Tab-separated table of C-alpha atoms and ligand atoms in Angstrom:
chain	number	residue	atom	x	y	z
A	742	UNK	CA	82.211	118.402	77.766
A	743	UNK	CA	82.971	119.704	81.161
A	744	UNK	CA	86.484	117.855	82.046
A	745	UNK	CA	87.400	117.211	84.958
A	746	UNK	CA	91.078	118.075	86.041
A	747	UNK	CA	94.232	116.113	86.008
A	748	UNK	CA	96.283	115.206	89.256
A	749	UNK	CA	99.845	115.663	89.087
A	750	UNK	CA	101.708	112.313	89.862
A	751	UNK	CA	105.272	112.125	90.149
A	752	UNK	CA	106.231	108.759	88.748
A	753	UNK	CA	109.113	106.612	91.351
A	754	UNK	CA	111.461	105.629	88.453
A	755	UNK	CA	109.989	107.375	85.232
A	756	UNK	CA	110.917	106.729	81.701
A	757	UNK	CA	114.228	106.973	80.181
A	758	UNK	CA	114.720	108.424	76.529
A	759	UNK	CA	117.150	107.487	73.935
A	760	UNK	CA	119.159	110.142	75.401
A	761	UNK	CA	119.004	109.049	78.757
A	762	UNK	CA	116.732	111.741	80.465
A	763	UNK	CA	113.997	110.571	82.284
A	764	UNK	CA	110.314	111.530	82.514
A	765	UNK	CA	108.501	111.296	85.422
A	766	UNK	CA	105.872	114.123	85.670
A	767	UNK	CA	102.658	112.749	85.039
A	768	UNK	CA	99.316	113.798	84.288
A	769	UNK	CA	96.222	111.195	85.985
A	770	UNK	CA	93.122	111.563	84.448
A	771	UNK	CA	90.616	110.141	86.345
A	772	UNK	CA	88.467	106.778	84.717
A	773	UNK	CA	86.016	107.422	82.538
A	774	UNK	CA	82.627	104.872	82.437
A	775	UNK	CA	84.489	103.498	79.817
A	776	UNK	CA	87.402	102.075	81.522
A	777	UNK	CA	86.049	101.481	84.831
A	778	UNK	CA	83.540	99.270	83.109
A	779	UNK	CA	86.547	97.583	81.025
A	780	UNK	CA	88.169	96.739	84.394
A	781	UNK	CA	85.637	95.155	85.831
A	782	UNK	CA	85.568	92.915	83.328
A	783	UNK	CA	88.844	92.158	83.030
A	784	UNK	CA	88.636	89.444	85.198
A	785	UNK	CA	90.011	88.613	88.769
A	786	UNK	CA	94.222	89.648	88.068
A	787	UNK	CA	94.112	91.848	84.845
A	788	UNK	CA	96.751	91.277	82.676
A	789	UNK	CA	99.308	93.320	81.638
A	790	UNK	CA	98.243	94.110	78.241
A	791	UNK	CA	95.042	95.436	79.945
A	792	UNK	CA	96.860	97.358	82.047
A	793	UNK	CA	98.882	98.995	79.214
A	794	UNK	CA	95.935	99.880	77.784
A	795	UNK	CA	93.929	101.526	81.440
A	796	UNK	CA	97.316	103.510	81.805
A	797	UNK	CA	97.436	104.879	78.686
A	798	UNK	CA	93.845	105.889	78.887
A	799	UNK	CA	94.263	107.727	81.869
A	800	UNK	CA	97.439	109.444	81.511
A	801	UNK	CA	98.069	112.515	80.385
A	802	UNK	CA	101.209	113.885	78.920
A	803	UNK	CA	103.841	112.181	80.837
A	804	UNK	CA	107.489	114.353	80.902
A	805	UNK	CA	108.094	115.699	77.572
A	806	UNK	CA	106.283	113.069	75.928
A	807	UNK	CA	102.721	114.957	74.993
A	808	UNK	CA	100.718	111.800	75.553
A	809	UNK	CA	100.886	108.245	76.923
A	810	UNK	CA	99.965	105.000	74.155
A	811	UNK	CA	99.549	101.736	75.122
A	812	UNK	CA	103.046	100.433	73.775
A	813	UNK	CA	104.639	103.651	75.907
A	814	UNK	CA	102.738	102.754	79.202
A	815	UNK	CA	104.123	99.212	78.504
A	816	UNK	CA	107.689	100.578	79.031
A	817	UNK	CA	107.062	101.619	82.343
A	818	UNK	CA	108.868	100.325	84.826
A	819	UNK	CA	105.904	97.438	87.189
A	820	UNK	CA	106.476	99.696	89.827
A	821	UNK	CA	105.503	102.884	88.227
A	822	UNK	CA	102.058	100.843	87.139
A	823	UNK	CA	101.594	100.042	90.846
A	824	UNK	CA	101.989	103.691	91.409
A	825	UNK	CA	99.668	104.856	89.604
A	826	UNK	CA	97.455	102.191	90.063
A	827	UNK	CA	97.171	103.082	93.635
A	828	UNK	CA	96.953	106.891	92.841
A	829	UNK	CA	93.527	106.012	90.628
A	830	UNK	CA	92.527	103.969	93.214
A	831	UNK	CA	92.523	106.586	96.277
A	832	UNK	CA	91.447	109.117	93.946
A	833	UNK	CA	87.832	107.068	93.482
A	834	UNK	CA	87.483	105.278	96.849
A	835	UNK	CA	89.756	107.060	99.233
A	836	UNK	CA	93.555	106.555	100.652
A	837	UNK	CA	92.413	104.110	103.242
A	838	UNK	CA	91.586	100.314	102.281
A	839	UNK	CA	90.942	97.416	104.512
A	840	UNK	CA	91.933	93.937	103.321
A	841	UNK	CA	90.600	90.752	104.680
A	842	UNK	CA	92.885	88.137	105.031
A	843	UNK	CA	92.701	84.422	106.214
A	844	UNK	CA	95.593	83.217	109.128
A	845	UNK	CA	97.132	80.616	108.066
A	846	UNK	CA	98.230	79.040	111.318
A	847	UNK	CA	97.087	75.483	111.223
A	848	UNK	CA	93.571	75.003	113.362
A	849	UNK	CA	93.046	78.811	113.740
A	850	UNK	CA	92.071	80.495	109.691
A	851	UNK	CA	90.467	82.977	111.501
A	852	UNK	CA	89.522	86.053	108.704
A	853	UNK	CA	91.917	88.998	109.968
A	854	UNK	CA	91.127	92.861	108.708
A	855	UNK	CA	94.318	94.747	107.525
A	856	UNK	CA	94.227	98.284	107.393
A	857	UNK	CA	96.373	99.715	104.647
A	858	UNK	CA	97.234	103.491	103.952
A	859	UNK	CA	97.996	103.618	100.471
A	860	UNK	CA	100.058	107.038	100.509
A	861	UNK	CA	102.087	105.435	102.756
A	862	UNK	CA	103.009	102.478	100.212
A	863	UNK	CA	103.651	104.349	97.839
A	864	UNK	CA	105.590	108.014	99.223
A	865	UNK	CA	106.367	110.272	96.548
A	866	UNK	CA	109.837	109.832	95.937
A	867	UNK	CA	112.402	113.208	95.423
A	868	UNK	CA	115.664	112.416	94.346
A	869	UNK	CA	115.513	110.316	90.470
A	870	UNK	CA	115.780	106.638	90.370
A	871	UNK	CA	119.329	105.441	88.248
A	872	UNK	CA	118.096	103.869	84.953
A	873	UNK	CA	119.666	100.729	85.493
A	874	UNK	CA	121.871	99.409	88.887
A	875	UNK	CA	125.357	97.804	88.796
A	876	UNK	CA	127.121	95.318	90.818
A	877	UNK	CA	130.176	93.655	90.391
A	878	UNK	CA	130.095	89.912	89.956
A	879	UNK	CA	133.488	87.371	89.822
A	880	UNK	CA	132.499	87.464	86.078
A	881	UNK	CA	132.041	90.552	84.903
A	882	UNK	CA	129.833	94.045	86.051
A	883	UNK	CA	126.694	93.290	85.820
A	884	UNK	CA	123.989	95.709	85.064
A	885	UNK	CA	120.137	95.314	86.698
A	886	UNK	CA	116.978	96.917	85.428
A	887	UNK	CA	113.315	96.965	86.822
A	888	UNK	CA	110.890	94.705	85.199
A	889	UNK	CA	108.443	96.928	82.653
A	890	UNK	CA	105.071	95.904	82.116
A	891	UNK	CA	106.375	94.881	78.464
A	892	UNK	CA	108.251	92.235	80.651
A	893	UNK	CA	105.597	91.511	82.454
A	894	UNK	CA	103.158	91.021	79.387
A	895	UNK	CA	106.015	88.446	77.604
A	896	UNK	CA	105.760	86.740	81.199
A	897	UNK	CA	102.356	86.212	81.159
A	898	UNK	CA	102.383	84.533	77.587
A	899	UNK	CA	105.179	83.022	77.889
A	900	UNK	CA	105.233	79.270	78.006
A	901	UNK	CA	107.642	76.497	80.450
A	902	UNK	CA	108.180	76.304	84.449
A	903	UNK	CA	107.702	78.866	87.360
A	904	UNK	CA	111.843	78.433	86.949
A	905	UNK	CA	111.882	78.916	83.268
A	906	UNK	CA	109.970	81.636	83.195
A	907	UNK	CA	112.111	83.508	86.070
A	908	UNK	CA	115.026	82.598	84.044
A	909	UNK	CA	113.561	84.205	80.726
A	910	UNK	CA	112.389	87.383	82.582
A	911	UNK	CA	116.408	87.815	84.287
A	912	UNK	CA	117.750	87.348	81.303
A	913	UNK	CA	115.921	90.505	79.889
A	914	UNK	CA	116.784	92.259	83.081
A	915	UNK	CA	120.430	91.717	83.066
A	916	UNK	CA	123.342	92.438	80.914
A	917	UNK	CA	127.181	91.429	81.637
A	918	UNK	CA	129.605	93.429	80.153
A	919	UNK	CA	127.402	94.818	77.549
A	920	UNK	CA	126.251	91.551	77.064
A	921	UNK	CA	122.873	90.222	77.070
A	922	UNK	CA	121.838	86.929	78.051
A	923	UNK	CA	119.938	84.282	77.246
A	924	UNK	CA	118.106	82.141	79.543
A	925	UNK	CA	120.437	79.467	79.780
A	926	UNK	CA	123.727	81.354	80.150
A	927	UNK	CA	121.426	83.398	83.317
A	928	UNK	CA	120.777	79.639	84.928
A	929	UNK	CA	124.406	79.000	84.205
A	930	UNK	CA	126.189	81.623	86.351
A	931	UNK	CA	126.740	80.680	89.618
A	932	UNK	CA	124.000	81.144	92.366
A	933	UNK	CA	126.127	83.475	94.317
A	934	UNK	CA	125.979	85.980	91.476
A	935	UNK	CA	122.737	85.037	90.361
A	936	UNK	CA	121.483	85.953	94.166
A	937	UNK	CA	123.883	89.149	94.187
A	938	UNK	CA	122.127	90.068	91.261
A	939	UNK	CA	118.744	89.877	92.555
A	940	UNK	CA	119.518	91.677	96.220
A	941	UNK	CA	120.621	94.683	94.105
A	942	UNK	CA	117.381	95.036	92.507
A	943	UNK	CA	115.557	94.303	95.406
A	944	UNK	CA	117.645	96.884	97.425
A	945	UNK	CA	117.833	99.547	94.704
A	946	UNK	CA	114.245	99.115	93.525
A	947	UNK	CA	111.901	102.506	93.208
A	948	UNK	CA	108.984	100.235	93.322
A	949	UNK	CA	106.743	100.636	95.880
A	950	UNK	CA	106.693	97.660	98.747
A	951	UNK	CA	103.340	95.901	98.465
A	952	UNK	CA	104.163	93.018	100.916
A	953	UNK	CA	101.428	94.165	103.967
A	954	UNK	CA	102.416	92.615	107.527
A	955	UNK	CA	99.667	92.236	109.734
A	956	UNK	CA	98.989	89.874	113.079
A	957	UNK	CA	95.605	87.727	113.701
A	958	UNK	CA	93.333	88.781	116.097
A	959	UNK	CA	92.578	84.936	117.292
A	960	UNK	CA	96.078	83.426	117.481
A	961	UNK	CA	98.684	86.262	117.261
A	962	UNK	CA	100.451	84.735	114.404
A	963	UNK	CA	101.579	86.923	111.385
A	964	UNK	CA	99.855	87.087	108.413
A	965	UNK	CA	101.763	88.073	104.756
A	966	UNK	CA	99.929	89.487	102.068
A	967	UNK	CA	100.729	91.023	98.836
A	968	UNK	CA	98.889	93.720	97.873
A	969	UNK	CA	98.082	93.403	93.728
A	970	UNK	CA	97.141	96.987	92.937
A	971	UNK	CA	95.252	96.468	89.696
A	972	UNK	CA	93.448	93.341	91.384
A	973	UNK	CA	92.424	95.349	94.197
A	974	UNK	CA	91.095	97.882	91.585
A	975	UNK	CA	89.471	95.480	89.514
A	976	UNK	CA	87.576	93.943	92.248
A	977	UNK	CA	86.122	97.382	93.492
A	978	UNK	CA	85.004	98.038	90.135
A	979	UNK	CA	83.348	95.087	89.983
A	980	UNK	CA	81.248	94.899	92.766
A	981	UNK	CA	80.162	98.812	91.245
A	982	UNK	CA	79.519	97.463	88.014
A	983	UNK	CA	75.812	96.698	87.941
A	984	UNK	CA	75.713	100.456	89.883
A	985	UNK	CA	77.433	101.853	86.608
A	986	UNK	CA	74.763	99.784	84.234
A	987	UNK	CA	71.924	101.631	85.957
A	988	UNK	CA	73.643	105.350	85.968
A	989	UNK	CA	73.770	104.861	82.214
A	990	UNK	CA	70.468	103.718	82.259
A	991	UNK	CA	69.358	106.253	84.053
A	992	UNK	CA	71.153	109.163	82.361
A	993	UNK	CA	70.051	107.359	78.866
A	994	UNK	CA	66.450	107.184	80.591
A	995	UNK	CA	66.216	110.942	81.199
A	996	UNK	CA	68.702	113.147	79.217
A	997	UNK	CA	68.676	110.935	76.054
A	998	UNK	CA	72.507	110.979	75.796
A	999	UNK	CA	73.669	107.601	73.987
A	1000	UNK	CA	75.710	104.825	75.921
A	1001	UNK	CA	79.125	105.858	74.596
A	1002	UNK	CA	78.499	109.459	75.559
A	1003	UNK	CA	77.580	108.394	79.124
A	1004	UNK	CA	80.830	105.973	79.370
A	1005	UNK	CA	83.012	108.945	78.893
A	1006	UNK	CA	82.371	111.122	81.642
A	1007	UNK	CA	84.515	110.204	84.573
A	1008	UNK	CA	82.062	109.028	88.142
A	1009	UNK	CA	82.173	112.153	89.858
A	1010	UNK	CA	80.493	113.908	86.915
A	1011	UNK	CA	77.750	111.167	86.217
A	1012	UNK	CA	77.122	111.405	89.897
A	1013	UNK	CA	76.717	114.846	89.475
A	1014	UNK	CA	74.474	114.908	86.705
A	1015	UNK	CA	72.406	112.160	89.192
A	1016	UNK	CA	72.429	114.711	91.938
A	1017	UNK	CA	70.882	117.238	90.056
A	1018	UNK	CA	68.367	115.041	87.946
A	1019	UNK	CA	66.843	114.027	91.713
A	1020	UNK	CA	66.558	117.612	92.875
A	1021	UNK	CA	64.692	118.310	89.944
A	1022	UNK	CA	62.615	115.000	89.751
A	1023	UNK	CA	61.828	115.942	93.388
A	1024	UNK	CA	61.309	119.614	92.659
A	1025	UNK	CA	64.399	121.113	94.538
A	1026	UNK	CA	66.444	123.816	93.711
A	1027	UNK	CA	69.022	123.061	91.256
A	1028	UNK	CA	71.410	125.479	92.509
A	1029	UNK	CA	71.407	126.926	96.286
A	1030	UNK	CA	69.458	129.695	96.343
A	1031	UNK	CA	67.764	129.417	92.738
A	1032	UNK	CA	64.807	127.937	92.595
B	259	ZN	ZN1	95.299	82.889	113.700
C-alpha cells in the first residue's frame, strides 16, 4: 500500500515514564476509512474510551515509546487529546473553522458565526510542561496533575452528583504530602485550599484554551462557547459519512477491492484513486502528458 506520511506533532505536556522523562514527539497518521467512519458513529460527544482508541490508531511512535495502544493514549494528559484532536482535524478540513452559535441575551437568540483559527488554540509549545504542579496549602504541599483521558473515561462511568463526581476526579488529581485522597477527605479541606488548588492547575495547565469569545451581530452581547474538539470532529465526519459509503462503493464497484481494504486507505488517497478512475471513465489522460 502506498502510505501516506506522518506529521510531526509536538505534544503540550507529553508522557512521563517511570523514570520521569517525558515524551512528547509524536507521529499523526492521518484517519483511515476505518476510523473516520467509527467517529461518525460514535455519536454526538464521543467518549473517552473512543477516543483512546482514534488516538491510538492514528499515532505513530510517540517519544521513545515505538507505538501508541489504546491503554497508553488513555494516559495522556485531556489536553494533549485536544491537541491532537485539533491537529487531525486541520489536517482533513483545514486550520480555519466557523462555529455557529446562538446569543443568549434574553429576546435577541440571534445565530452568531465564530471564526476560530485552530493553530492559534493550540500554539506549539517549546519549553516542557512540569509533570505535576505544587502549591503550598495551610495543610500540607499539595501536588496538582492534569486530568488524563483515563480520568476522564472513570468520569464518564462513574456514578453520583455533578459535585460528587468533581470530588472523585480531584481526588485522583491531588496528593498532600505524598498522600492521596479520597473523595471525602478532598470535600473536607477547606474551600480556600480546595480553590488554591484548582487556580494552580488552571494557571499552570499545558492544555490548550478552548473557551472561544465572540460578540452577536444583533445585540452586541458576548457569546461563550467551548470548543469540544472530538465533537467538532465527530460532527464533520458525520455529515461526510454517507460521502464515505459511496467512495467504497464506488472503489468496490470498479477496482473490486473488498470493504476492509477500502476503509484503510486514509481520504486523500481514496480521493485519489476517484480522481483517476473519472479521467479514465471519461477517457483523459491519467498522467499529464501520457495519454
Ligand atoms: Zn444578541
Amino acid at each position: 500500500m502506498l502510505l501516506e506520511p506522518s506529521t510531526p506533532v509536538l505534544l503540550p505536556h507529553g508522557l512521563f515514564d517511570e523514570d520521569g522523562r517525558c515524551h512528547r514527539q509524536g507521529e499523526l497518521r492521518p484517519l483511515t476509512g476505518r476510523e473516520e467512519w467509527a467517529l461518525a458513529q460514535a455519536g454526538e460527544r464521543p467518549g473517552p474510551r473512543a477516543v483512546s482508541e482514534l488516538l491510538a490508531a492514528c499515532l505513530g511512535r510517540l517519544g521513545d515509546y515505538p507505538r501508541v495502544d489504546a491503554e497508553l493514549a488513555a494516559c495522556l494528559t485531556r489536553g494533549d487529546r485536544h491537541h491532537l484532536a485539533l491537529h487531525l482535524r486541520a489536517r482533513m478540513y483545514g486550520d480555519r473553522v466557523t462555529l455557529v452559535a446562538r446569543c443568549p441575551a434574553p429576546g435577541c437568540e440571534a445565530m452568531a458565526d465564530v471564526e476560530v483559527r485552530l493553530s492559534a488554540l493550540s500554539p506549539e509549545r517549546v519549553d516542557d510542561a512540569p509533570e505535576v504542579l505544587a502549591v503550598a496549602l495551610p495543610e500540607g504541599r499539595a501536588e496538582v496533575r492534569e486530568p488524563t483521558g483515563e480520568d476522564d473515561a472513570l468520569l464518564a462511568e462513574a456514578r453520583g452528583t455533578r459535585a460528587e463526581r468533581a470530588a472523585l476526579l480531584w481526588s485522583r488529581l491531588v496528593v498532600v504530602d505524598g498522600q492521596a485522597l479520597s473523595p471525602s477527605t478532598w470535600l473536607s479541606l477547606p474551600s480556600r485550599s480546595r480553590h488554591a488548588v484548582a487556580l494552580t492547575l488552571a494557571e499552570g495547565s499545558s492544555a490548550p484554551d478552548l473557551g472561544l469569545l465572540a460578540r452577536c451581530p444583533k445585540c452586541s452581547a458576548w457569546l461563550e462557547l467551548e470548543l469540544d474538539p472530538f465533537a467538532l470532529l465527530a460532527r464533520e465526519l458525520r455529515g461526510g459519512a454517507a460521502r464515505l459509503e459511496t467512495e467504497v462503493h464506488v472503489l468496490a464497484y470498479h477496482y473490486h477491492w473488498s470493504e476492509g481494504d477500502i476503509l484503510a486507505l486514509p481520504r486523500t488517497r481514496r480521493w485519489r484513486y476517484l480522481e483517476l478512475l473519472r479521467n479514465e471513465l471519461e477517457g483523459r489522460p491519467l498522467v499529464d502528458g501520457w495519454s
